[in-house]
Short mmCIF file of C-alpha atoms in Angstrom, two decimals:
data_model
loop_
_atom_site.label_atom_id
_atom_site.label_comp_id
_atom_site.label_asym_id
_atom_site.label_seq_id
_atom_site.Cartn_x
_atom_site.Cartn_y
_atom_site.Cartn_z
CA ALA A 112 -37.44 4.64 -9.13
CA ASN A 113 -40.46 2.47 -8.38
CA ILE A 114 -41.58 2.64 -12.02
CA CYS A 115 -38.07 1.61 -13.09
CA LEU A 116 -38.12 -1.30 -10.68
CA ALA A 117 -41.47 -2.45 -12.06
CA VAL A 118 -40.56 -2.34 -15.75
CA CYS A 119 -36.86 -3.24 -15.80
CA PHE A 120 -35.69 -6.82 -15.89
CA LYS A 121 -32.41 -6.04 -14.09
CA VAL A 122 -31.50 -3.59 -11.34
CA ASN A 123 -27.87 -3.06 -10.40
CA GLY A 124 -25.91 -1.03 -7.94
CA VAL A 125 -22.54 0.42 -8.92
CA SER A 126 -20.43 -1.09 -6.12
CA GLY A 127 -20.76 -4.12 -3.91
CA MET A 128 -21.91 -2.10 -0.88
CA HIS A 129 -24.31 0.01 -2.96
CA SER A 130 -25.96 -3.11 -4.38
CA GLU A 131 -26.40 -4.57 -0.90
CA ILE A 132 -28.03 -1.33 0.31
CA LEU A 133 -30.45 -1.48 -2.64
CA LYS A 134 -31.38 -5.06 -1.81
CA HIS A 135 -31.61 -4.93 1.96
CA ASP A 136 -32.57 -1.33 2.68
CA LEU A 137 -33.78 0.99 -0.07
CA PHE A 138 -35.73 -1.58 -2.17
CA ARG A 139 -36.02 -4.37 0.39
CA ASP A 140 -39.69 -5.14 -0.29
CA ILE A 141 -39.23 -5.54 -4.04
CA TYR A 142 -36.02 -7.55 -3.54
CA SER A 143 -37.88 -9.97 -1.27
CA GLN A 144 -40.38 -10.64 -4.08
CA LYS A 145 -38.01 -10.69 -7.07
CA PRO A 146 -34.42 -11.21 -5.91
CA GLU A 147 -33.39 -12.40 -9.39
CA LYS A 148 -33.77 -8.84 -10.69
CA PHE A 149 -30.93 -7.52 -8.55
CA THR A 150 -27.25 -7.69 -9.40
CA ASN A 151 -24.07 -5.63 -9.12
CA VAL A 152 -21.64 -4.02 -11.55
CA THR A 153 -18.91 -2.04 -9.83
CA ASN A 154 -18.06 1.14 -11.72
CA GLY A 155 -14.93 1.46 -13.80
CA ILE A 156 -12.89 4.23 -15.42
CA ASP A 157 -11.23 4.54 -18.81
CA HIS A 158 -7.59 3.78 -18.03
CA ARG A 159 -6.56 4.87 -21.53
CA ARG A 160 -7.60 8.40 -20.61
CA TRP A 161 -7.06 8.49 -16.85
CA LEU A 162 -3.62 6.91 -16.90
CA THR A 163 -2.09 6.81 -20.38
CA GLN A 164 -3.30 10.19 -21.62
CA ILE A 165 -2.91 12.27 -18.46
CA ASN A 166 0.27 10.61 -17.16
CA PRO A 167 2.48 9.85 -20.20
CA ALA A 168 5.63 9.43 -18.11
CA LEU A 169 3.99 6.73 -16.02
CA HIS A 170 2.65 5.10 -19.20
CA GLY A 171 6.19 5.05 -20.55
CA LEU A 172 7.52 3.33 -17.42
CA ILE A 173 4.71 0.77 -17.46
CA THR A 174 5.23 -0.19 -21.11
CA GLU A 175 8.98 -0.46 -20.55
CA LEU A 176 8.56 -2.71 -17.53
CA LEU A 177 5.88 -4.89 -19.14
CA GLY A 178 7.63 -4.99 -22.50
CA ASN A 179 4.55 -3.93 -24.48
CA GLU A 180 1.40 -1.78 -24.47
CA ASP A 181 -1.02 -4.68 -24.09
CA TYR A 182 -2.42 -3.24 -20.86
CA LEU A 183 -4.24 -0.64 -23.00
CA LEU A 184 -6.63 -3.40 -24.09
CA HIS A 185 -6.07 -5.74 -21.14
CA PRO A 186 -5.84 -3.56 -18.01
CA GLU A 187 -5.55 -6.65 -15.83
CA ASN A 188 -1.97 -6.89 -17.13
CA LEU A 189 -1.07 -4.03 -14.81
CA SER A 190 -0.82 -6.70 -12.10
CA GLN A 191 2.54 -7.72 -13.59
CA LEU A 192 4.02 -4.48 -12.20
CA GLU A 193 3.88 -5.97 -8.72
CA SER A 194 7.02 -7.99 -9.40
CA PHE A 195 8.95 -4.68 -9.35
CA SER A 196 7.69 -3.55 -5.93
CA SER A 197 11.05 -4.26 -4.28
CA ASP A 198 13.22 -3.00 -7.17
CA SER A 199 14.90 0.14 -5.81
CA SER A 200 15.71 1.56 -9.24
CA VAL A 201 12.10 1.21 -10.43
CA LEU A 202 10.79 2.75 -7.21
CA GLN A 203 13.15 5.70 -7.60
CA ARG A 204 11.99 6.24 -11.18
CA LEU A 205 8.39 6.15 -9.97
CA GLU A 206 9.25 8.74 -7.31
CA ASN A 207 10.90 10.94 -9.96
CA ILE A 208 7.81 10.74 -12.19
CA LYS A 209 5.59 11.76 -9.28
CA LEU A 210 7.87 14.69 -8.44
CA SER A 211 7.89 15.85 -12.07
CA ASN A 212 4.07 15.75 -12.12
CA LYS A 213 3.95 17.69 -8.84
CA ILE A 214 6.22 20.38 -10.28
CA LYS A 215 4.01 20.72 -13.38
CA PHE A 216 0.91 21.00 -11.24
CA ALA A 217 2.58 23.54 -8.95
CA GLU A 218 3.35 25.67 -12.00
CA TYR A 219 -0.36 25.59 -12.90
CA VAL A 220 -1.36 26.62 -9.35
CA LYS A 221 1.22 29.42 -9.27
CA LYS A 222 -0.03 30.79 -12.58
CA ASN A 223 -3.69 30.67 -11.57
CA THR A 224 -3.60 31.53 -7.86
CA GLY A 225 -0.20 33.07 -7.19
CA LEU A 226 0.47 30.47 -4.49
CA ALA A 227 3.84 28.69 -4.68
CA LEU A 228 3.32 25.09 -3.57
CA ASN A 229 6.07 23.25 -1.75
CA THR A 230 6.74 20.36 -4.13
CA ASP A 231 8.78 18.56 -1.45
CA ALA A 232 5.59 18.27 0.62
CA VAL A 233 3.17 15.36 0.30
CA PHE A 234 0.25 16.33 -1.97
CA ASP A 235 -2.84 15.28 0.00
CA VAL A 236 -5.84 15.55 -2.32
CA GLN A 237 -9.62 15.64 -1.89
CA ILE A 238 -11.37 16.27 -5.19
CA LYS A 239 -15.07 15.58 -5.67
CA ARG A 240 -18.47 17.25 -5.54
CA LEU A 241 -18.88 19.35 -2.40
CA HIS A 242 -21.40 17.56 -0.21
CA GLU A 243 -21.73 17.06 3.53
CA TYR A 244 -21.62 13.27 3.25
CA LYS A 245 -18.30 13.43 1.37
CA ARG A 246 -16.97 15.21 4.46
CA GLN A 247 -14.61 17.84 3.12
CA LEU A 248 -15.40 19.47 6.47
CA LEU A 249 -13.76 16.57 8.33
CA CYS A 250 -10.52 17.13 6.42
CA ALA A 251 -10.73 20.87 7.14
CA MET A 252 -11.05 20.10 10.86
CA LEU A 253 -7.95 17.90 10.71
CA ILE A 254 -5.98 20.74 9.10
CA LEU A 255 -6.87 23.04 12.01
CA GLU A 256 -5.59 20.41 14.45
CA LEU A 257 -2.33 20.14 12.50
CA GLN A 258 -1.95 23.92 12.66
CA GLN A 259 -2.49 23.79 16.41
CA ARG A 260 0.21 21.10 16.74
CA LEU A 261 2.72 23.21 14.84
CA GLN A 262 1.96 26.25 16.97
CA ASP A 263 2.23 24.25 20.20
CA ASN A 264 5.47 22.49 19.25
CA PRO A 265 7.25 24.11 16.28
CA ASN A 266 10.25 21.79 16.57
CA ALA A 267 8.35 18.50 16.51
CA GLU A 268 8.92 16.11 13.60
CA PHE A 269 6.36 16.91 10.93
CA LEU A 270 6.35 15.56 7.38
CA PRO A 271 5.44 18.58 5.20
CA ARG A 272 2.09 18.28 3.52
CA CYS A 273 -0.06 20.28 1.13
CA PHE A 274 -3.82 19.78 1.24
CA ILE A 275 -5.46 20.35 -2.14
CA PHE A 276 -9.25 20.60 -2.48
CA GLY A 277 -11.23 20.70 -5.69
CA ALA A 278 -15.03 20.85 -5.66
CA LYS A 279 -18.16 22.61 -6.78
CA ALA A 280 -21.35 23.05 -4.77
CA ALA A 281 -24.87 22.88 -6.13
CA SER A 282 -26.21 26.39 -6.65
CA GLY A 283 -28.76 26.23 -3.84
CA TYR A 284 -26.71 24.18 -1.38
CA LYS A 285 -25.99 26.75 1.33
CA VAL A 286 -24.07 24.47 3.71
CA ALA A 287 -21.78 23.26 0.92
CA LYS A 288 -20.98 26.86 0.03
CA ARG A 289 -20.24 27.61 3.67
CA ILE A 290 -17.78 24.71 3.75
CA ILE A 291 -16.03 26.13 0.69
CA SER A 292 -15.80 29.49 2.48
CA LEU A 293 -14.38 27.75 5.53
CA ILE A 294 -11.68 25.96 3.52
CA CYS A 295 -10.72 29.23 1.82
CA SER A 296 -10.56 30.96 5.20
CA ILE A 297 -8.36 28.17 6.57
CA ALA A 298 -6.10 28.38 3.49
CA ASP A 299 -5.75 32.14 3.89
CA GLU A 300 -4.76 31.81 7.55
CA ILE A 301 -2.45 28.78 7.29
CA ASN A 302 -0.59 29.96 4.19
CA SER A 303 0.41 33.12 6.08
CA ASP A 304 1.08 31.46 9.46
CA PRO A 305 4.85 31.49 10.19
CA PHE A 306 4.50 28.30 12.27
CA CYS A 307 3.19 26.49 9.17
CA ALA A 308 5.74 27.86 6.69
CA GLY A 309 7.41 25.04 4.77
CA LYS A 310 5.32 22.46 6.62
CA LEU A 311 1.63 22.96 5.94
CA GLN A 312 -0.24 24.50 3.00
CA VAL A 313 -3.85 24.52 1.85
CA VAL A 314 -5.28 25.37 -1.56
CA PHE A 315 -8.85 25.32 -2.84
CA LEU A 316 -8.91 25.10 -6.63
CA GLU A 317 -11.40 27.44 -8.26
CA ASN A 318 -13.62 26.13 -11.04
CA TYR A 319 -12.62 22.51 -10.51
CA ARG A 320 -13.29 20.59 -13.73
CA VAL A 321 -12.03 17.70 -15.85
CA SER A 322 -9.09 19.61 -17.30
CA VAL A 323 -7.91 20.47 -13.77
CA ALA A 324 -8.37 16.87 -12.63
CA GLU A 325 -6.19 15.73 -15.52
CA LYS A 326 -3.37 17.91 -14.16
CA LEU A 327 -3.84 17.06 -10.50
CA MET A 328 -4.36 13.29 -10.49
CA PRO A 329 -0.86 12.42 -11.73
CA ALA A 330 0.57 14.66 -8.97
CA ALA A 331 -1.56 13.36 -6.09
CA GLN A 332 0.12 11.24 -3.42
CA ILE A 333 -2.72 10.87 -0.89
CA SER A 334 -6.31 10.28 -1.96
CA GLU A 335 -8.93 11.38 0.59
CA GLN A 336 -12.00 9.11 0.26
CA ILE A 337 -13.63 9.84 3.59
CA SER A 338 -17.40 9.77 3.00
CA THR A 339 -19.75 8.60 5.74
CA ALA A 340 -19.99 4.82 5.40
CA GLY A 341 -23.14 3.79 3.54
CA LYS A 342 -23.59 7.09 1.70
CA GLU A 343 -21.28 6.82 -1.35
CA ALA A 344 -22.69 4.72 -4.19
CA SER A 345 -19.31 3.95 -5.70
CA GLY A 346 -16.89 6.73 -6.53
CA THR A 347 -14.65 6.87 -9.58
CA GLY A 348 -12.23 9.57 -8.48
CA ASN A 349 -10.89 7.03 -5.98
CA MET A 350 -10.12 4.68 -8.89
CA LYS A 351 -8.44 7.37 -11.00
CA LEU A 352 -6.23 8.42 -8.11
CA MET A 353 -5.35 4.82 -7.26
CA MET A 354 -4.42 4.12 -10.90
CA ASN A 355 -2.03 7.09 -10.82
CA GLY A 356 -0.32 5.83 -7.69
CA ALA A 357 -2.03 7.80 -4.92
CA ILE A 358 -2.43 6.01 -1.59
CA THR A 359 -5.96 6.06 -0.21
CA ILE A 360 -7.08 7.04 3.26
CA GLY A 361 -10.75 6.21 3.49
CA THR A 362 -13.81 4.67 5.03
CA LEU A 363 -15.31 1.33 4.03
CA ASP A 364 -17.78 2.99 1.68
CA GLY A 365 -18.63 2.67 -2.00
CA ALA A 366 -15.92 1.11 -4.13
CA ASN A 367 -13.43 1.69 -1.32
CA VAL A 368 -14.65 -1.70 -0.09
CA GLU A 369 -13.50 -3.48 -3.26
CA MET A 370 -10.30 -1.44 -3.31
CA HIS A 371 -9.49 -2.57 0.22
CA GLU A 372 -10.19 -6.19 -0.70
CA ARG A 373 -7.41 -5.94 -3.28
CA LEU A 374 -5.00 -3.65 -1.45
CA GLY A 375 -5.27 -4.78 2.15
CA ASP A 376 -4.25 -2.76 5.19
CA GLU A 377 -0.65 -2.63 3.93
CA ASN A 378 -1.47 -0.42 0.93
CA MET A 379 -4.56 1.53 2.03
CA VAL A 380 -5.41 3.18 5.36
CA LEU A 381 -8.93 2.73 6.72
CA PHE A 382 -10.70 4.53 9.54
CA GLY A 383 -14.13 5.21 10.91
CA LEU A 384 -17.39 3.49 11.67
CA ARG A 385 -18.81 0.99 9.20
CA ALA A 386 -22.31 1.36 7.78
CA ASP A 387 -23.85 -1.18 10.16
CA GLU A 388 -22.08 0.42 13.14
CA ILE A 389 -23.47 3.82 12.19
CA SER A 390 -27.01 2.42 12.01
CA ALA A 391 -26.59 0.77 15.40
CA LEU A 392 -25.17 3.92 17.00
CA LYS A 393 -28.00 6.07 15.67
CA ALA A 394 -30.55 3.51 16.89
CA ARG A 395 -29.05 3.63 20.40
CA GLY A 396 -29.05 7.43 20.35
CA TYR A 397 -26.06 9.31 18.98
CA ASP A 398 -24.99 12.30 21.09
CA PRO A 399 -22.42 14.53 19.34
CA LEU A 400 -22.50 17.02 22.25
CA ALA A 401 -21.09 14.33 24.55
CA ILE A 402 -18.16 13.80 22.16
CA TYR A 403 -17.57 17.56 22.00
CA ASN A 404 -17.50 17.82 25.80
CA LYS A 405 -15.06 14.91 26.22
CA ASN A 406 -12.58 15.61 23.41
CA ASP A 407 -10.27 18.54 24.20
CA ARG A 408 -8.51 18.54 20.79
CA LEU A 409 -11.78 18.46 18.90
CA ARG A 410 -13.19 21.23 21.06
CA LEU A 411 -10.18 23.45 20.26
CA VAL A 412 -10.76 22.92 16.54
CA LEU A 413 -14.47 23.69 16.69
CA ASN A 414 -13.92 26.68 18.94
CA HIS A 415 -11.42 28.01 16.37
CA MET A 416 -14.11 27.70 13.69
CA SER A 417 -16.61 29.53 15.89
CA ARG A 418 -14.15 32.23 16.91
CA GLY A 419 -13.35 32.94 13.29
CA PHE A 420 -10.34 33.60 11.09
CA LYS A 421 -8.08 36.47 10.12
CA ASN A 422 -10.54 37.48 7.39
CA GLY A 423 -13.13 38.09 10.12
CA GLU A 424 -15.44 35.24 9.15
CA SER A 425 -16.89 32.93 11.81
CA PHE A 426 -18.34 29.49 11.11
CA SER A 427 -20.33 29.00 14.29
CA ASP A 428 -23.26 27.91 12.10
CA LEU A 429 -21.32 24.86 10.90
CA VAL A 430 -20.19 24.08 14.46
CA SER A 431 -23.76 24.30 15.77
CA LYS A 432 -24.94 21.98 12.99
CA LEU A 433 -22.44 19.38 14.17
CA VAL A 434 -22.69 19.74 17.94
CA TYR A 435 -26.37 20.60 18.38
CA GLY A 436 -27.87 19.66 15.01
CA GLY A 437 -27.37 15.91 15.23
CA ASP A 438 -24.15 15.58 13.17
CA GLU A 439 -26.01 13.60 10.51
CA TYR A 440 -22.85 12.49 8.73
CA MET A 441 -20.98 11.42 11.88
CA LEU A 442 -17.97 13.75 11.64
CA LEU A 443 -17.51 13.95 15.40
CA ALA A 444 -17.94 10.19 15.81
CA ASP A 445 -15.17 9.50 13.27
CA TYR A 446 -12.86 12.40 14.14
CA ASP A 447 -10.42 10.64 16.46
CA SER A 448 -10.20 7.63 14.16
CA TYR A 449 -9.50 9.90 11.19
CA VAL A 450 -6.75 11.84 12.96
CA SER A 451 -5.10 8.62 14.14
CA ALA A 452 -5.27 7.12 10.64
CA HIS A 453 -3.60 10.23 9.22
CA ASP A 454 -0.81 9.96 11.75
CA ARG A 455 -0.27 6.28 10.84
CA LEU A 456 -0.25 7.08 7.15
CA TYR A 457 2.26 9.92 7.39
CA THR A 458 4.54 7.73 9.51
CA LEU A 459 4.56 5.25 6.62
CA LEU A 460 5.13 7.98 4.04
CA ALA A 461 8.27 9.21 5.78
CA ASP A 462 10.08 6.21 4.23
CA LYS A 463 10.31 7.17 0.54
CA GLU A 464 11.01 3.65 -0.71
CA LYS A 465 8.11 2.22 1.26
CA ARG A 466 5.93 5.04 -0.05
CA SER A 467 6.88 4.28 -3.65
CA ALA A 468 6.32 0.55 -3.14
CA MET A 469 2.79 1.23 -1.83
CA SER A 470 2.20 3.53 -4.80
CA LEU A 471 3.36 0.88 -7.27
CA ARG A 472 1.12 -1.77 -5.72
CA ASN A 473 -1.84 0.59 -6.00
CA ILE A 474 -1.14 0.99 -9.73
CA ALA A 475 -0.60 -2.74 -10.19
CA ARG A 476 -3.88 -3.68 -8.54
CA SER A 477 -6.00 -1.01 -10.24
CA GLY A 478 -6.70 -2.88 -13.48
CA VAL A 479 -9.93 -4.40 -12.20
CA PHE A 480 -11.37 -0.90 -11.88
CA ALA A 481 -11.04 -0.20 -15.60
CA ALA A 482 -14.24 0.48 -17.53
CA ASP A 483 -13.41 -2.42 -19.88
CA ARG A 484 -14.18 -4.85 -17.04
CA ALA A 485 -17.37 -3.03 -16.05
CA VAL A 486 -18.71 -2.88 -19.62
CA ALA A 487 -17.85 -6.55 -20.15
CA GLU A 488 -19.89 -7.43 -17.03
CA TYR A 489 -22.85 -5.40 -18.29
CA ALA A 490 -22.60 -7.10 -21.68
CA LYS A 491 -22.41 -10.61 -20.27
CA ASN A 492 -24.68 -10.50 -17.24
CA ILE A 493 -27.29 -7.87 -18.13
CA TRP A 494 -27.39 -7.08 -21.84
CA GLU A 495 -26.48 -10.65 -22.87
CA ILE A 496 -24.56 -9.52 -25.94
#
């Protein structure tokens, strides 16, 4: 990296937050000497593939509403969809497209795993590389709390939900592989728990890859973008899911920051400590054991992991890493905020028309995250072509 910094005439991060970290943290000394070298180009995705190609029904609705296919070359035109965000007939058609995509994806899951997904449930999706900072473990902990709620009060109102994970771990990354084992153990237990029947499901997709993503993204309704603030350079899965109408629950990390600037609190649910707050907390002395001792609900979840599951596997090693190993990625610090944000989000989702309106606004405001914009910025500001 230092050789690159010495010989390159431009250095850019791939999201606004990432670029600021490069300038003021990682490469602060070089930035102080040559600030003109540093710039930002937020990542983008190919909307022609990740919307038009994988979600033809949505493409058809968009072209009908806009009156042409110009958004294929001018993705910013997607913003015109916003004028339909209070049109009940359009919102119902959007809901029908999402349901059709969910049914197609459920057929794929049934064929490959034997599990019959409840397509009336909300599809809550976390798909990305398996890494501790991306915090698949935090979502797994939430699922155990939801199971506990259903067991404690089976008659309570509960919007059915299906958590879908897709990820691969690096071959030598032991902790990541343990988290995959944990999610599979949770799935095995919850999918056979009578208290969860019809209300809560979990599936971990084997051999997650592009062709699976192309099936899942059009079906996703919730996008889990919950990395520890300051750790995610950008993210592009968040953009693909947004463009297909999924509603994001996330931290202010990576390109989530720019997404939130465009979506606001009305169309995206935020939680957790910010990057500067995490730095300050660690500087003061972060004590995850104190959180464990004070939080009864969290303690029940972690004790469940330590006690083990119906397959006989215990995950006390993961619990010890959090409680006694420093909790490097701040799962315990963000746990209550994450659970509360989920509750707020699912309260919103209970209103189908409001849910569809949020989904439509996500699609309408996604054009800026198209690769066409990113490449144009490289061409103009860096390559000068």
